Coordinates of C-alpha atoms in Angstrom, one line a residue:
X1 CA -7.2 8.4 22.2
X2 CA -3.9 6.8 21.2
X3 CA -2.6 3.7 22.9
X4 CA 0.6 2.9 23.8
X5 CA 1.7 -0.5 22.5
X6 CA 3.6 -2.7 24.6
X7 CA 6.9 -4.4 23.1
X8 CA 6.5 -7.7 24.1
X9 CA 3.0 -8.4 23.2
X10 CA 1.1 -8.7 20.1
X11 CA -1.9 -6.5 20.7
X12 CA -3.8 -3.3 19.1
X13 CA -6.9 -1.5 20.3
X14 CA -10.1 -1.1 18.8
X15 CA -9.8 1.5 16.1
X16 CA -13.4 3.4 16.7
X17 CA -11.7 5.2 20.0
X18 CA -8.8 6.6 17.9
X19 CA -7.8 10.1 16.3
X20 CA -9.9 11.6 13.7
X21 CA -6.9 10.8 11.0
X22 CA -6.7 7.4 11.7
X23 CA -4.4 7.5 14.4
X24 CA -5.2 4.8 17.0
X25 CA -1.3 3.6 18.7
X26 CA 2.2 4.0 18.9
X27 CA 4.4 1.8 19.9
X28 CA 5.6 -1.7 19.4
X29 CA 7.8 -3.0 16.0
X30 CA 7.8 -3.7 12.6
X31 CA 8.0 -7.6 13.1
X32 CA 6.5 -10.2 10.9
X33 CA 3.7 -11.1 13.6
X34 CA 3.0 -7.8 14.3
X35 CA 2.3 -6.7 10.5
X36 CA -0.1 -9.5 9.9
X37 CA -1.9 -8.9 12.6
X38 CA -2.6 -5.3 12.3
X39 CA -3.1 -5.8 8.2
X40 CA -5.4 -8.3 9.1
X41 CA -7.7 -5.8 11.0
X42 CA -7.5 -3.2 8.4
X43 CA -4.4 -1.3 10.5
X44 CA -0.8 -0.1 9.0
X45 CA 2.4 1.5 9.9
X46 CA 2.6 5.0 8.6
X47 CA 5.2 7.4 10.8
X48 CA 8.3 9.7 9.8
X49 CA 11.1 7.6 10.9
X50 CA 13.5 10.4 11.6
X51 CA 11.0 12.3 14.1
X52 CA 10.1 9.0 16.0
X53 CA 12.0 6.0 16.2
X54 CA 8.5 4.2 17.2
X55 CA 6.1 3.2 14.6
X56 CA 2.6 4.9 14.4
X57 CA -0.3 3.0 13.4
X58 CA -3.6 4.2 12.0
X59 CA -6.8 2.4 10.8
X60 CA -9.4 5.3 9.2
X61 CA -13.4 4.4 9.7
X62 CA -13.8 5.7 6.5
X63 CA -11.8 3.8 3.7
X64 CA -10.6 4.6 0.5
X65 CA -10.0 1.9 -2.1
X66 CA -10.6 0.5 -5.2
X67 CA -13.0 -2.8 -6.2
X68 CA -10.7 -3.8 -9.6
X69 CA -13.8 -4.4 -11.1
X70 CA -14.2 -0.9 -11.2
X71 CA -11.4 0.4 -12.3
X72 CA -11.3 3.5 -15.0
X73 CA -8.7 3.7 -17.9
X74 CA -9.0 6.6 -19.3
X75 CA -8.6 7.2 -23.4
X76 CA -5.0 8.4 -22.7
X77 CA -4.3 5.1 -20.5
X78 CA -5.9 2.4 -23.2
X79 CA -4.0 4.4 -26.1
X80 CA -0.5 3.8 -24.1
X81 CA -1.3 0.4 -23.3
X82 CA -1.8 -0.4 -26.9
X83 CA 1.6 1.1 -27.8
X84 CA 3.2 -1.7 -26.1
X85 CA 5.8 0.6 -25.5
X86 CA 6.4 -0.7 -21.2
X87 CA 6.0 -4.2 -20.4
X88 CA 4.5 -5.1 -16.9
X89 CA 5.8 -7.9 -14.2
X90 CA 4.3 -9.3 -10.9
X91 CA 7.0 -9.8 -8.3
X92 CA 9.9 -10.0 -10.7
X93 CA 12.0 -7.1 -8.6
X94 CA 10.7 -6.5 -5.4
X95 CA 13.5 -4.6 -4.0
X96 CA 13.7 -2.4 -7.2
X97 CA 10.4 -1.3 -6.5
X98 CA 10.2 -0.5 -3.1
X99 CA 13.9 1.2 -3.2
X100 CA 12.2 3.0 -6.0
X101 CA 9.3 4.5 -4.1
X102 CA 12.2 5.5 -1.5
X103 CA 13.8 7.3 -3.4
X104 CA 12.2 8.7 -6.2
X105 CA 11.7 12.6 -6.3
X106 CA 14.6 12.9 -3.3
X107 CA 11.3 11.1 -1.3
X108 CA 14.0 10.2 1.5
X109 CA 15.3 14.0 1.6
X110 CA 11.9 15.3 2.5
X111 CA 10.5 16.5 5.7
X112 CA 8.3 13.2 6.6
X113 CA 9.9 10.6 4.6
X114 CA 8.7 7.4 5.7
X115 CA 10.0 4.3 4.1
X116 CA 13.1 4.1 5.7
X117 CA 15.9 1.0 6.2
X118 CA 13.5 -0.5 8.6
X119 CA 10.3 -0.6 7.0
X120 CA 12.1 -1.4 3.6
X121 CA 13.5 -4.9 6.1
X122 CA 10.3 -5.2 7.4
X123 CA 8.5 -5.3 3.8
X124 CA 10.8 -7.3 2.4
X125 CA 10.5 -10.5 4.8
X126 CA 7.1 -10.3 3.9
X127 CA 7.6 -10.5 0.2
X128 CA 9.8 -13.7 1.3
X129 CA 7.2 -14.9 2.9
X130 CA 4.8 -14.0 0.5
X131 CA 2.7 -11.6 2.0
X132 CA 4.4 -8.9 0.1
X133 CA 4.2 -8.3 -3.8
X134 CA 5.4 -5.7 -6.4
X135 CA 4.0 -4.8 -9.6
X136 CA 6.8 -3.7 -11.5
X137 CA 7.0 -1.3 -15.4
X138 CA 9.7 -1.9 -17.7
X139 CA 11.2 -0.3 -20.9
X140 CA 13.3 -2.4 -22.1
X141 CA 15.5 -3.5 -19.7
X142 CA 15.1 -0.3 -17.5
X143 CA 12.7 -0.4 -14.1
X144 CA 10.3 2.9 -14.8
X145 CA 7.8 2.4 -12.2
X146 CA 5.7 0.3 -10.3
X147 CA 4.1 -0.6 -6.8
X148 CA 4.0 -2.7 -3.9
X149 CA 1.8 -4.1 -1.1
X150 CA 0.7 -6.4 1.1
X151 CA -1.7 -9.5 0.3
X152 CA -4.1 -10.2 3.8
X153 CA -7.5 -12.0 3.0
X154 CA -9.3 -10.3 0.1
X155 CA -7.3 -6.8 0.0
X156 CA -4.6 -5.8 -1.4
X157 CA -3.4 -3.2 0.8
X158 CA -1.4 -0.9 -1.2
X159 CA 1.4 1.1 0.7
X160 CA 3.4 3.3 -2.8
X161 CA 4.2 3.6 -6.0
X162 CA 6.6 5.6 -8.0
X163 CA 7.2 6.6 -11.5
X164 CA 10.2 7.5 -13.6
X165 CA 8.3 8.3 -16.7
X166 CA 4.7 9.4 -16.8
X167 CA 2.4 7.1 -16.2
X168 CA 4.0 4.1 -15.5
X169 CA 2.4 3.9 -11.6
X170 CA -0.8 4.3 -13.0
X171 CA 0.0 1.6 -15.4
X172 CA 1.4 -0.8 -12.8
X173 CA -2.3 -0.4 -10.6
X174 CA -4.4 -0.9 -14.0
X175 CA -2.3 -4.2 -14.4
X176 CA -2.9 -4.9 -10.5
X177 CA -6.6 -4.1 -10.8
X178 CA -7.1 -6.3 -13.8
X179 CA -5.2 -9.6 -12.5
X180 CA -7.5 -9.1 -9.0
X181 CA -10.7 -8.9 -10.8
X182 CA -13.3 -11.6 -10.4
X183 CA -11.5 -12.8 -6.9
X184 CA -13.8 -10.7 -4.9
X185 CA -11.3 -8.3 -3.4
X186 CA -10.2 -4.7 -2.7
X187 CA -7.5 -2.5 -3.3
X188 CA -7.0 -0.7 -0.4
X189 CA -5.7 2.7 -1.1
X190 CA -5.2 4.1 2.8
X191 CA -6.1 7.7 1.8
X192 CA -7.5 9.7 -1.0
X193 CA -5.7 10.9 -3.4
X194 CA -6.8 13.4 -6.6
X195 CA -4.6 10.4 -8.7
X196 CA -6.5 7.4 -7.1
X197 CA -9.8 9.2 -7.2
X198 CA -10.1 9.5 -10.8
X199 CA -9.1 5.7 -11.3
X200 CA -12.1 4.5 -9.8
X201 CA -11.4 5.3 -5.9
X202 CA -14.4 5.3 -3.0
X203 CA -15.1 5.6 0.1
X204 CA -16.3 2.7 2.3
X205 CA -16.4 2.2 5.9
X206 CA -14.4 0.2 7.4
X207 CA -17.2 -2.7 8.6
X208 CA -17.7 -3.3 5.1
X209 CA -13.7 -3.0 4.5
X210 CA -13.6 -5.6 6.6
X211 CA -16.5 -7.7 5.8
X212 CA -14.8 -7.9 2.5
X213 CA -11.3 -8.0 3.9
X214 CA -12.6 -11.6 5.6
X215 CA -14.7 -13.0 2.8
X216 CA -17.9 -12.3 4.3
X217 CA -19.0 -9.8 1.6
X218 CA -18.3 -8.7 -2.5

Protein backbone atom coordinates (compact mmCIF):
# COMPACT_ATOMS: atom_id res chain seq x y z
CA UNK A 1 0.00 0.00 0.00
CA UNK A 2 1.26 3.55 -0.84
CA UNK A 3 0.07 6.46 1.19
CA UNK A 4 -0.74 9.67 0.11
CA UNK A 5 1.16 12.40 1.95
CA UNK A 6 -0.56 15.31 2.92
CA UNK A 7 1.20 18.93 2.12
CA UNK A 8 0.73 20.55 5.11
CA UNK A 9 1.88 18.03 7.62
CA UNK A 10 5.00 16.43 8.38
CA UNK A 11 4.15 12.73 8.49
CA UNK A 12 5.20 9.22 6.82
CA UNK A 13 3.74 5.77 7.34
CA UNK A 14 5.18 2.77 8.64
CA UNK A 15 7.37 1.30 5.92
CA UNK A 16 6.56 -2.62 6.60
CA UNK A 17 2.93 -2.02 4.81
CA UNK A 18 4.66 -0.61 1.61
CA UNK A 19 5.57 -1.99 -2.04
CA UNK A 20 7.88 -4.75 -2.44
CA UNK A 21 10.60 -2.10 -4.03
CA UNK A 22 10.51 0.09 -1.26
CA UNK A 23 7.76 2.12 -2.24
CA UNK A 24 5.75 3.25 0.82
CA UNK A 25 4.20 7.25 -0.28
CA UNK A 26 3.79 9.89 -2.61
CA UNK A 27 3.25 13.06 -1.90
CA UNK A 28 4.33 16.01 0.08
CA UNK A 29 7.83 18.23 -0.75
CA UNK A 30 11.26 18.37 -0.73
CA UNK A 31 11.49 20.80 2.32
CA UNK A 32 14.23 20.84 4.90
CA UNK A 33 11.82 19.35 7.72
CA UNK A 34 10.53 16.95 5.60
CA UNK A 35 14.10 15.37 4.49
CA UNK A 36 15.28 14.97 8.02
CA UNK A 37 12.51 13.39 9.05
CA UNK A 38 12.22 10.79 6.51
CA UNK A 39 16.27 10.29 6.50
CA UNK A 40 15.94 9.87 10.03
CA UNK A 41 13.69 6.73 9.69
CA UNK A 42 15.79 5.23 7.10
CA UNK A 43 13.29 6.83 4.13
CA UNK A 44 14.45 8.99 0.82
CA UNK A 45 13.15 10.72 -2.22
CA UNK A 46 13.75 8.77 -5.33
CA UNK A 47 11.11 9.62 -8.36
CA UNK A 48 11.60 10.75 -12.13
CA UNK A 49 10.82 14.31 -11.93
CA UNK A 50 9.49 14.77 -15.39
CA UNK A 51 6.78 11.84 -15.03
CA UNK A 52 5.58 13.16 -11.55
CA UNK A 53 5.84 16.46 -10.31
CA UNK A 54 5.30 14.79 -6.64
CA UNK A 55 8.07 13.18 -4.91
CA UNK A 56 8.10 9.31 -4.25
CA UNK A 57 9.48 7.92 -1.24
CA UNK A 58 10.78 4.47 -0.54
CA UNK A 59 12.34 2.76 2.57
CA UNK A 60 13.41 -1.11 1.58
CA UNK A 61 13.22 -3.81 4.62
CA UNK A 62 16.14 -5.18 3.35
CA UNK A 63 19.19 -2.74 3.22
CA UNK A 64 22.17 -2.46 1.39
CA UNK A 65 25.21 -0.65 2.76
CA UNK A 66 28.54 -0.57 3.62
CA UNK A 67 30.18 -0.78 7.53
CA UNK A 68 33.59 1.43 6.45
CA UNK A 69 35.33 -0.92 8.45
CA UNK A 70 34.75 -3.23 5.81
CA UNK A 71 35.54 -1.78 3.01
CA UNK A 72 37.58 -3.73 0.06
CA UNK A 73 40.31 -1.98 -2.07
CA UNK A 74 41.17 -4.03 -4.48
CA UNK A 75 45.05 -4.36 -5.87
CA UNK A 76 44.03 -2.10 -8.83
CA UNK A 77 42.54 0.54 -6.24
CA UNK A 78 45.70 0.59 -3.55
CA UNK A 79 48.09 0.76 -6.80
CA UNK A 80 46.21 4.10 -8.01
CA UNK A 81 46.07 5.50 -4.68
CA UNK A 82 49.75 5.20 -4.38
CA UNK A 83 50.31 7.00 -7.67
CA UNK A 84 49.11 10.11 -6.09
CA UNK A 85 47.98 10.91 -9.28
CA UNK A 86 44.03 12.51 -7.92
CA UNK A 87 43.84 14.28 -4.71
CA UNK A 88 40.61 13.86 -2.63
CA UNK A 89 38.46 16.79 -0.70
CA UNK A 90 35.53 16.64 1.83
CA UNK A 91 32.96 19.36 1.15
CA UNK A 92 35.29 21.68 -0.78
CA UNK A 93 32.65 21.86 -4.01
CA UNK A 94 29.38 20.73 -3.21
CA UNK A 95 27.58 22.07 -6.11
CA UNK A 96 30.35 20.62 -8.52
CA UNK A 97 29.54 17.33 -7.34
CA UNK A 98 26.11 17.05 -7.31
CA UNK A 99 25.76 19.05 -10.79
CA UNK A 100 28.15 16.42 -11.74
CA UNK A 101 26.16 13.38 -10.93
CA UNK A 102 23.29 15.42 -12.96
CA UNK A 103 24.84 15.51 -15.63
CA UNK A 104 27.36 13.08 -16.31
CA UNK A 105 26.73 10.50 -19.15
CA UNK A 106 23.62 12.96 -20.52
CA UNK A 107 22.08 11.48 -16.88
CA UNK A 108 19.43 14.38 -17.20
CA UNK A 109 18.63 13.23 -21.04
CA UNK A 110 17.55 9.84 -19.87
CA UNK A 111 14.21 8.29 -19.56
CA UNK A 112 14.09 8.47 -15.45
CA UNK A 113 16.48 11.10 -14.62
CA UNK A 114 16.03 12.06 -11.23
CA UNK A 115 18.09 14.79 -9.76
CA UNK A 116 16.46 17.54 -11.22
CA UNK A 117 16.48 21.61 -10.23
CA UNK A 118 14.47 20.81 -7.26
CA UNK A 119 16.16 18.09 -5.64
CA UNK A 120 19.65 19.68 -6.54
CA UNK A 121 17.72 23.08 -4.20
CA UNK A 122 16.66 20.80 -1.86
CA UNK A 123 20.26 19.05 -1.34
CA UNK A 124 21.88 21.98 -1.32
CA UNK A 125 20.14 23.73 1.83
CA UNK A 126 21.06 20.77 3.53
CA UNK A 127 24.74 21.00 2.74
CA UNK A 128 24.20 24.69 4.22
CA UNK A 129 22.91 23.43 6.94
CA UNK A 130 25.21 20.75 7.26
CA UNK A 131 23.36 17.77 6.80
CA UNK A 132 24.68 17.47 3.28
CA UNK A 133 28.36 16.63 2.35
CA UNK A 134 30.39 15.90 -0.91
CA UNK A 135 33.38 13.93 -1.32
CA UNK A 136 35.01 15.41 -4.16
CA UNK A 137 38.34 13.82 -6.82
CA UNK A 138 40.64 16.19 -8.29
CA UNK A 139 43.45 16.19 -10.97
CA UNK A 140 44.96 19.04 -10.72
CA UNK A 141 42.78 21.65 -10.75
CA UNK A 142 40.06 19.65 -12.71
CA UNK A 143 36.80 18.06 -10.66
CA UNK A 144 36.96 14.16 -12.01
CA UNK A 145 34.49 12.67 -9.72
CA UNK A 146 33.07 12.34 -6.55
CA UNK A 147 29.89 11.85 -4.23
CA UNK A 148 27.39 13.20 -2.08
CA UNK A 149 25.02 12.46 0.83
CA UNK A 150 23.33 13.10 3.64
CA UNK A 151 24.71 12.88 7.35
CA UNK A 152 21.50 11.61 9.95
CA UNK A 153 22.73 9.85 13.17
CA UNK A 154 25.27 7.14 12.45
CA UNK A 155 24.65 6.75 8.37
CA UNK A 156 25.80 8.23 5.84
CA UNK A 157 23.11 7.93 3.45
CA UNK A 158 24.61 8.07 0.08
CA UNK A 159 22.23 9.34 -2.85
CA UNK A 160 25.28 9.36 -6.30
CA UNK A 161 28.34 9.53 -7.55
CA UNK A 162 29.85 10.22 -10.92
CA UNK A 163 33.04 9.78 -12.61
CA UNK A 164 34.84 11.58 -15.44
CA UNK A 165 37.85 9.33 -15.44
CA UNK A 166 37.82 5.75 -14.29
CA UNK A 167 37.70 5.23 -10.93
CA UNK A 168 37.59 8.29 -9.42
CA UNK A 169 33.83 7.47 -7.64
CA UNK A 170 35.25 4.49 -6.33
CA UNK A 171 38.03 6.52 -5.06
CA UNK A 172 35.84 9.21 -3.52
CA UNK A 173 33.73 6.19 -1.35
CA UNK A 174 37.26 4.50 -0.26
CA UNK A 175 38.19 8.02 1.08
CA UNK A 176 34.52 8.33 2.64
CA UNK A 177 34.76 4.81 4.13
CA UNK A 178 38.12 5.46 5.60
CA UNK A 179 37.46 8.96 7.40
CA UNK A 180 33.98 7.14 8.88
CA UNK A 181 35.80 4.26 10.23
CA UNK A 182 35.90 3.71 14.07
CA UNK A 183 32.71 6.18 14.51
CA UNK A 184 30.35 3.24 14.50
CA UNK A 185 28.38 4.10 11.40
CA UNK A 186 27.01 2.94 8.00
CA UNK A 187 27.08 3.76 4.56
CA UNK A 188 23.92 3.43 3.30
CA UNK A 189 23.90 2.48 -0.30
CA UNK A 190 19.83 2.44 -0.99
CA UNK A 191 20.16 -0.44 -3.52
CA UNK A 192 22.63 -3.02 -4.74
CA UNK A 193 24.70 -2.46 -7.21
CA UNK A 194 27.40 -5.08 -9.02
CA UNK A 195 29.93 -1.72 -8.30
CA UNK A 196 28.99 -1.38 -4.55
CA UNK A 197 28.82 -5.07 -4.05
CA UNK A 198 32.30 -5.84 -4.75
CA UNK A 199 33.51 -2.95 -2.39
CA UNK A 200 32.29 -4.47 0.58
CA UNK A 201 28.34 -4.02 0.20
CA UNK A 202 25.61 -6.25 2.42
CA UNK A 203 22.43 -6.71 3.07
CA UNK A 204 20.90 -5.87 6.44
CA UNK A 205 17.50 -5.35 7.56
CA UNK A 206 16.26 -2.45 8.26
CA UNK A 207 15.69 -2.94 12.41
CA UNK A 208 19.31 -3.29 12.51
CA UNK A 209 19.67 -0.30 9.87
CA UNK A 210 18.17 1.51 12.21
CA UNK A 211 19.41 0.33 15.46
CA UNK A 212 22.64 1.52 14.05
CA UNK A 213 21.17 4.52 12.39
CA UNK A 214 20.25 5.69 16.24
CA UNK A 215 23.33 4.55 18.16
CA UNK A 216 21.74 1.68 19.65
CA UNK A 217 23.93 -0.93 17.85
CA UNK A 218 27.81 -1.27 15.92
Amino acid sequence: MVYLLPEDELIFPEPYAGEEDGLIAVGGDLSTDRLLLAYSNGIFPWFAFRDSKFPYWYCPLDRFVIFPEEIHISHSMRQLIKKGRYQVTFNKDFNGVIRGCSEVNLRMEKKGAWLGEDMIAAYTELHRLGYAASVEVWENDVLVGGLYGVTIGNAFCGESMFSNVPDASKLALIYLAQRLQGLGMLIDCQFETPHLLSMGGRHIPYPKYMAVLKGKSA
